XYZ file of C-alpha atoms in Angstrom:
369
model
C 54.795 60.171 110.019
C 53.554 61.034 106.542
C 55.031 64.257 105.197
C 52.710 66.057 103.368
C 53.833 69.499 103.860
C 56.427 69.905 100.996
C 55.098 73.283 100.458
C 57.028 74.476 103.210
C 60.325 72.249 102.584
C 60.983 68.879 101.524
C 61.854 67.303 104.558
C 62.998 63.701 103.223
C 65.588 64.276 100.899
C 67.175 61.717 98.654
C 70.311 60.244 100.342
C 72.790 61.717 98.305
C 72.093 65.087 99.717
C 72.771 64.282 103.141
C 75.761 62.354 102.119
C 76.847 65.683 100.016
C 76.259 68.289 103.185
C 78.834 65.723 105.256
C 81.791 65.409 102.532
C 81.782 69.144 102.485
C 81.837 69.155 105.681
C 85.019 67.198 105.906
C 86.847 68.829 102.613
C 86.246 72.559 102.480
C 87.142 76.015 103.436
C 85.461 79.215 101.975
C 85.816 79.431 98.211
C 87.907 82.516 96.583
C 89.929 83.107 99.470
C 93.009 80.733 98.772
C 94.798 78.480 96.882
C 95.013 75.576 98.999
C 93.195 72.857 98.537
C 89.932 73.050 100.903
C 89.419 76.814 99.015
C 89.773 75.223 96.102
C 87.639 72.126 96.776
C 84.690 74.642 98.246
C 85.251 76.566 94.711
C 84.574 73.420 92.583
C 81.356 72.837 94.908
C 80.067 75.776 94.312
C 80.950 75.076 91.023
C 79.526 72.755 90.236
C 75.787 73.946 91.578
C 75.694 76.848 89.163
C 76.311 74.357 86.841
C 73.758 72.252 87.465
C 71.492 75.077 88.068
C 72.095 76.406 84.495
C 71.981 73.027 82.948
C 68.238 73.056 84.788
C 67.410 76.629 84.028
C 68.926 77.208 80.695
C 70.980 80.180 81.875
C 75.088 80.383 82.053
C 76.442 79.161 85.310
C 77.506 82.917 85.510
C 73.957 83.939 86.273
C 73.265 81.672 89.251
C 73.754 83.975 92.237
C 73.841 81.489 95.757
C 71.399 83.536 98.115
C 69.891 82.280 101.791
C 66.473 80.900 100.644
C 63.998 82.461 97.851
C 62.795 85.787 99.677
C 66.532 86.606 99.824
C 66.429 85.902 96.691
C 63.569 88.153 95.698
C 64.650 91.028 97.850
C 67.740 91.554 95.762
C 65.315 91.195 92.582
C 62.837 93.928 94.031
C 65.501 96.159 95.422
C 67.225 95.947 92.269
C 64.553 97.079 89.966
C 61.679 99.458 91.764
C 62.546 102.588 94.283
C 59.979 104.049 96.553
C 56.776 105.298 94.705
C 57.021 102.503 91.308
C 53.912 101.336 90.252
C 54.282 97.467 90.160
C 51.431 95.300 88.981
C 51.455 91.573 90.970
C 49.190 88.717 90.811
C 46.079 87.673 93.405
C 48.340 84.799 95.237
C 51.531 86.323 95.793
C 53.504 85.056 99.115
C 54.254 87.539 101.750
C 57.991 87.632 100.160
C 57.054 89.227 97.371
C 54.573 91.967 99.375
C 55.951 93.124 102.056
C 59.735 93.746 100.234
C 57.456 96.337 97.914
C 55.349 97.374 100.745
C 58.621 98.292 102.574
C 60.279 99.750 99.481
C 57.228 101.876 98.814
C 56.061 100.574 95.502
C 52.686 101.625 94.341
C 51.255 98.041 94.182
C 48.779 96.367 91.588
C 46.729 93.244 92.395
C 45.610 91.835 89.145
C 44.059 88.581 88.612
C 41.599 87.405 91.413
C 39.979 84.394 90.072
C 41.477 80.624 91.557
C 42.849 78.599 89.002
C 40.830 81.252 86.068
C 44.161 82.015 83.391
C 41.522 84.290 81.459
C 40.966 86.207 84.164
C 44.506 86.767 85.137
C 45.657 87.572 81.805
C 42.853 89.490 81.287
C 43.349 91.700 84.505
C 47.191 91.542 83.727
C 47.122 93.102 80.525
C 45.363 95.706 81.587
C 47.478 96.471 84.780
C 50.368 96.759 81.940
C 48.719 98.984 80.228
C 47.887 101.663 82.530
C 52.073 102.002 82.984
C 53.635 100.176 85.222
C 57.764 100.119 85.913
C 57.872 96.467 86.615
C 55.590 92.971 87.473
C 56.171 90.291 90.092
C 54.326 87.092 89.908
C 54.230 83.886 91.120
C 54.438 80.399 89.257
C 52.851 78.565 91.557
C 50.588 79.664 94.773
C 51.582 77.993 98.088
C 48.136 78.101 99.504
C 46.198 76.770 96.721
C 48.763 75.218 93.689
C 47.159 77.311 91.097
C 49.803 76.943 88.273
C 49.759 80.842 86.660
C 49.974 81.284 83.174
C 53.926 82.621 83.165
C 54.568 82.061 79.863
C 51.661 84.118 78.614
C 52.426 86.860 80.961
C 55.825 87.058 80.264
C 55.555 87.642 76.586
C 52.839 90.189 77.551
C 55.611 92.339 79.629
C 58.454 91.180 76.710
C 55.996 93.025 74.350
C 56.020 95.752 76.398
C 59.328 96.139 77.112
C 58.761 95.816 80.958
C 60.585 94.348 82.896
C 59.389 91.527 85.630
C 60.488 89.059 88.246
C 58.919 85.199 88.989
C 58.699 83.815 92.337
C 59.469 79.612 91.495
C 59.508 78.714 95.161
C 56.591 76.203 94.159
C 57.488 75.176 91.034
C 61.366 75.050 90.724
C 62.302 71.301 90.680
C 58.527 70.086 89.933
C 58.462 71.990 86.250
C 60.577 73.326 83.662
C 61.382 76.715 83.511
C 63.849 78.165 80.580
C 65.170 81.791 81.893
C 66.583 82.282 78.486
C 63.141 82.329 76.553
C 61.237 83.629 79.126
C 63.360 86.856 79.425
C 62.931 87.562 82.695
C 65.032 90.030 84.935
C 64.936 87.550 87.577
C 63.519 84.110 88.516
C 64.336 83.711 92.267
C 63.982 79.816 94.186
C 64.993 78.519 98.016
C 67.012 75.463 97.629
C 64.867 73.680 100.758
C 61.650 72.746 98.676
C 61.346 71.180 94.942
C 65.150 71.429 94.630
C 65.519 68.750 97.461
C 68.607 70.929 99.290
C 69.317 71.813 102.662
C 67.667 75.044 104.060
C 69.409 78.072 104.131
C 70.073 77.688 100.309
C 68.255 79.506 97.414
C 68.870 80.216 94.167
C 68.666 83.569 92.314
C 68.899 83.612 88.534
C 69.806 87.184 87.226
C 69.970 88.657 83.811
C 72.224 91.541 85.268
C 73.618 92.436 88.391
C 71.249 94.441 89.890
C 71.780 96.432 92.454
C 73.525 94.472 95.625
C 71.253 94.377 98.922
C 74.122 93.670 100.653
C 77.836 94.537 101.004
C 81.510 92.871 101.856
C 84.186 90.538 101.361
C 83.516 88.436 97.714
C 87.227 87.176 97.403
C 87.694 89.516 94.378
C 88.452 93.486 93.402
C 89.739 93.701 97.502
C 91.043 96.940 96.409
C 87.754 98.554 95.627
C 85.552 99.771 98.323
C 82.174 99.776 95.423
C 81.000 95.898 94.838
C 82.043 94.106 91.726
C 79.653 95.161 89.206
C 80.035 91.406 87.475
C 77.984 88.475 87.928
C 78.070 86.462 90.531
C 80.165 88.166 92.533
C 77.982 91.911 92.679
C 75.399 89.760 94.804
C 77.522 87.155 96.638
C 79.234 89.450 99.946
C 80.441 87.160 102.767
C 80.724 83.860 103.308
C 78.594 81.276 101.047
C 77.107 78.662 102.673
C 79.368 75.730 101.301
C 77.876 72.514 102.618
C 74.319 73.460 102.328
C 75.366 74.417 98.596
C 76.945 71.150 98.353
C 73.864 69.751 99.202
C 71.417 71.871 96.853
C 73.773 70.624 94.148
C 73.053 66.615 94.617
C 69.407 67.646 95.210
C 69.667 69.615 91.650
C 71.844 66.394 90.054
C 68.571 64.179 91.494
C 66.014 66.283 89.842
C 68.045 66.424 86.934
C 67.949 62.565 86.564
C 64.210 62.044 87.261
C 63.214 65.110 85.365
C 61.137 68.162 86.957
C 57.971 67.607 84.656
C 58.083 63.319 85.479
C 58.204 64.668 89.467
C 55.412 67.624 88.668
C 53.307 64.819 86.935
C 53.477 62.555 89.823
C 52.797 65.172 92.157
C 49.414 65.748 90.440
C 48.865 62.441 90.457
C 48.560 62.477 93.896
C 46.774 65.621 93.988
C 43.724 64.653 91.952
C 43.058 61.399 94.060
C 43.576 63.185 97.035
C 41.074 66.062 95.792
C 38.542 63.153 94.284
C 38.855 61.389 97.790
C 38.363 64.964 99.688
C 35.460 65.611 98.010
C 33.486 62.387 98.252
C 33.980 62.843 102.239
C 31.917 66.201 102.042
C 35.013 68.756 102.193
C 34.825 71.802 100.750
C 38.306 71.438 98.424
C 39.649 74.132 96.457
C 40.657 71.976 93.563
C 40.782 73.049 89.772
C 41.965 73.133 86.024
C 45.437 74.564 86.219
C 46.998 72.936 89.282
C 50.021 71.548 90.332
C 50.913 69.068 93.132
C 49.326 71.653 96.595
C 45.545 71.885 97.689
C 44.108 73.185 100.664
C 40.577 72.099 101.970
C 38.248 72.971 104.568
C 36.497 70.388 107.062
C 33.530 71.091 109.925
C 36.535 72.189 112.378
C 38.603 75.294 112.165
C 41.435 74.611 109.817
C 43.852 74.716 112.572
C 42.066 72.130 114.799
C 41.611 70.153 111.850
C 45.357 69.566 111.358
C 46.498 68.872 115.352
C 43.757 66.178 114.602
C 45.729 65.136 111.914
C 49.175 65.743 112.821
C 48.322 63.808 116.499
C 47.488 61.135 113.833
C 50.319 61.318 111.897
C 50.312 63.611 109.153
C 52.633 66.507 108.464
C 50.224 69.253 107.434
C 50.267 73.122 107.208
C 46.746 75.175 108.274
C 46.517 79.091 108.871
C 46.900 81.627 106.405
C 50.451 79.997 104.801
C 52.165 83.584 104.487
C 49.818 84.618 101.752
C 47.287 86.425 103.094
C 46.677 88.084 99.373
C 45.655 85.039 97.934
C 43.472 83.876 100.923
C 41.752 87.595 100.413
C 41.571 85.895 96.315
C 40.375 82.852 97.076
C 37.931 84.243 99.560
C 39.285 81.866 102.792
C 40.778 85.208 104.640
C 38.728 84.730 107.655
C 39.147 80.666 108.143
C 42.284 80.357 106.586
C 42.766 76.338 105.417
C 44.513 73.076 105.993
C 46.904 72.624 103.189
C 47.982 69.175 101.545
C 51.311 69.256 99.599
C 52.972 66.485 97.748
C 56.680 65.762 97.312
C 58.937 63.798 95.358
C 58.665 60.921 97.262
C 54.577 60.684 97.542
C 52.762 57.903 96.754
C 49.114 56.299 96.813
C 49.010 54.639 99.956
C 49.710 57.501 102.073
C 47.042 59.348 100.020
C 45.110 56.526 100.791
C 45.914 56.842 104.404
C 45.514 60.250 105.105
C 42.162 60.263 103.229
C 40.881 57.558 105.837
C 42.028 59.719 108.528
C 39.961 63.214 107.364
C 37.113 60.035 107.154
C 36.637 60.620 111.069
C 36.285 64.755 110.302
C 33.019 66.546 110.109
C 32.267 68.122 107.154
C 31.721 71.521 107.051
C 28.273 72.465 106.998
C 26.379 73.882 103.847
């Protein structure tokens, strides 16, 4: 099989991960509730990830809450800053994590920015949404669907300016580019552990500049007396049991991007991406390809999108078609209706199987003009 659906999660991890998720396996308890040595062991693992989360992020070890994945991760963040009837301004590709949380809440929501890989238009549109009032923004770094990179630093010194608060949804980008919480300034960057970060799922990563409000409540191994949640970091968003071994392994995936370096993986990534967009193309597909793109396309061939990849995955190739939880920035993008096959690159990626995969769409039909 070639794995080219790293969007979702990044199936082939490096082998210190797996090796990681066993040793905890076979040394720890729960951390915080003991003094023996497997507590104390699972305390030093946990550790040691928001460690090497903050050494990654530029943010104090402190600030790296452990959640389940990213949308846990974003709940708290949404929960913690909007109540029912906000006005919060979001970009055109935003996942459905980011949505339906303010959908449920009751935010009054903002699309702004429509244009595919167009940072004039978004900033343009964004401004403006910022300037009508808002309470807060959400945005994405990267979208899942199409890999449009988002111009985050621009829009985060528009809502610094303002003095509004916002939150940025890394699942895409986390562990493929750098991101500095300290000089972007925002409330709260959330990331699942499963995808760039080269962890185990069930892990995520939530980097807070406050506590926030907790989403949920219980046991934290600290303050047992008080029946309100510590109102510290991490603890204020940490109730129950942490998930030791996955976090275990989410640390060695962190330690490996760490020693390649996120931008050297990002770079490679694209790599890939602009053969396999160059190669796309030349076979007749439509390809949404552009100027501000990291290592995720989608295409279109003659066949409905999700024909076209049981073609491909009956030939071997781990893809993703359908509407990839983002129906917003289908709606953007203009592919609401047929949806499309998406291609996403990985650490690991390399020529050949670009080459490969491209010879495989060869036997397609292109779609007709």
């Amino acid at each position: 099989m070639i794995y080219l659906d790293n969007g979702a999660t990044s199936f082939i991890k490096p082998p210190q991960v797996y090796r990681a998720v066993q040793r905890a396996m076979e040394t720890c308890a729960s951390p915080g509730r003991g003094s023996y040595g497997p507590a104390m062991t699972a305390g030093e693992v946990v550790y040691t990830c928001r460690e090497e989360a903050g050494k990654l992020f530029h943010c104090a070890p402190e600030q790296v809450v452990m959640t389940m994945n990213g949308t846990h991760g974003l709940n708290i963040a949404i929960h913690s800053l909007f109540s029912p009837g906000d006005r919060v301004v979001i970009s055109g590709f935003e996942h459905n994590a980011v949505t339906r949380p303010l959908y449920g809440l009751g935010a009054r929501v903002e699309v702004a920015g429509r244009k595919l890989f167009d940072w004039e238009d978004t900033l343009k549109s964004f401004e403006t949404a910022l300037d009508r009032g808002v309470k807060g923004a959400v945005f994405t770094h990267v979208s899942n669907v199409f890999g449009y990179i988002l111009p985050i630093r621009e829009m985060a010194k528009l809502c610094r300016d303002r003095g509004i608060p916002f939150i940025i949804d890394a699942a895409q980008s986390a562990g493929m580019m750098n991101l500095d919480f300290e000089n972007l300034g925002a409330a709260f960057i959330a990331m699942p552990g499963h995808k760039g970060l080269l962890g185990p799922q069930g892990t995520g990563l939530l980097l807070c500049k406050e506590p926030g409000r907790p989403l949920l409540r219980g046991g934290t191994g600290s303050l047992s007396m008080e029946q309100e949640m510590p109102d510290f970091l991490p603890d204020a968003q940490e109730a129950g049991t942490l998930n030791v071994p996955g976090i275990a392994g989410l640390a060695a995936g962190i330690q490996f991007v760490r020693s390649r370096g996120p931008e050297a993986i990002g770079k490679q990534e694209h790599r890939l991406l602009v053969s396999c967009a160059a190669g796309l193309k030349d076979l007749g597909m439509r390809v949404f390809a552009g100027d501000h793109q990291a290592g995720t396309l989608s295409f279109l061939s003659g066949l409905d999108c999700q024909e076209t990849a049981d073609i491909l995955g009956r030939a071997g190739f781990a893809l993703r078609a359908g509407l990839h939880c983002a129906p917003l920035a289908h709606e953007s993008a203009g592919t609401i209706h047929t949806g499309t096959v998406r291609v996403s690159f990985g650490w690991n990626g390399n020529f050949p199987q670009t080459e490969a995969f491209l010879r495989a769409v060869s036997k397609l039909p292109p779609p007709v003009v």
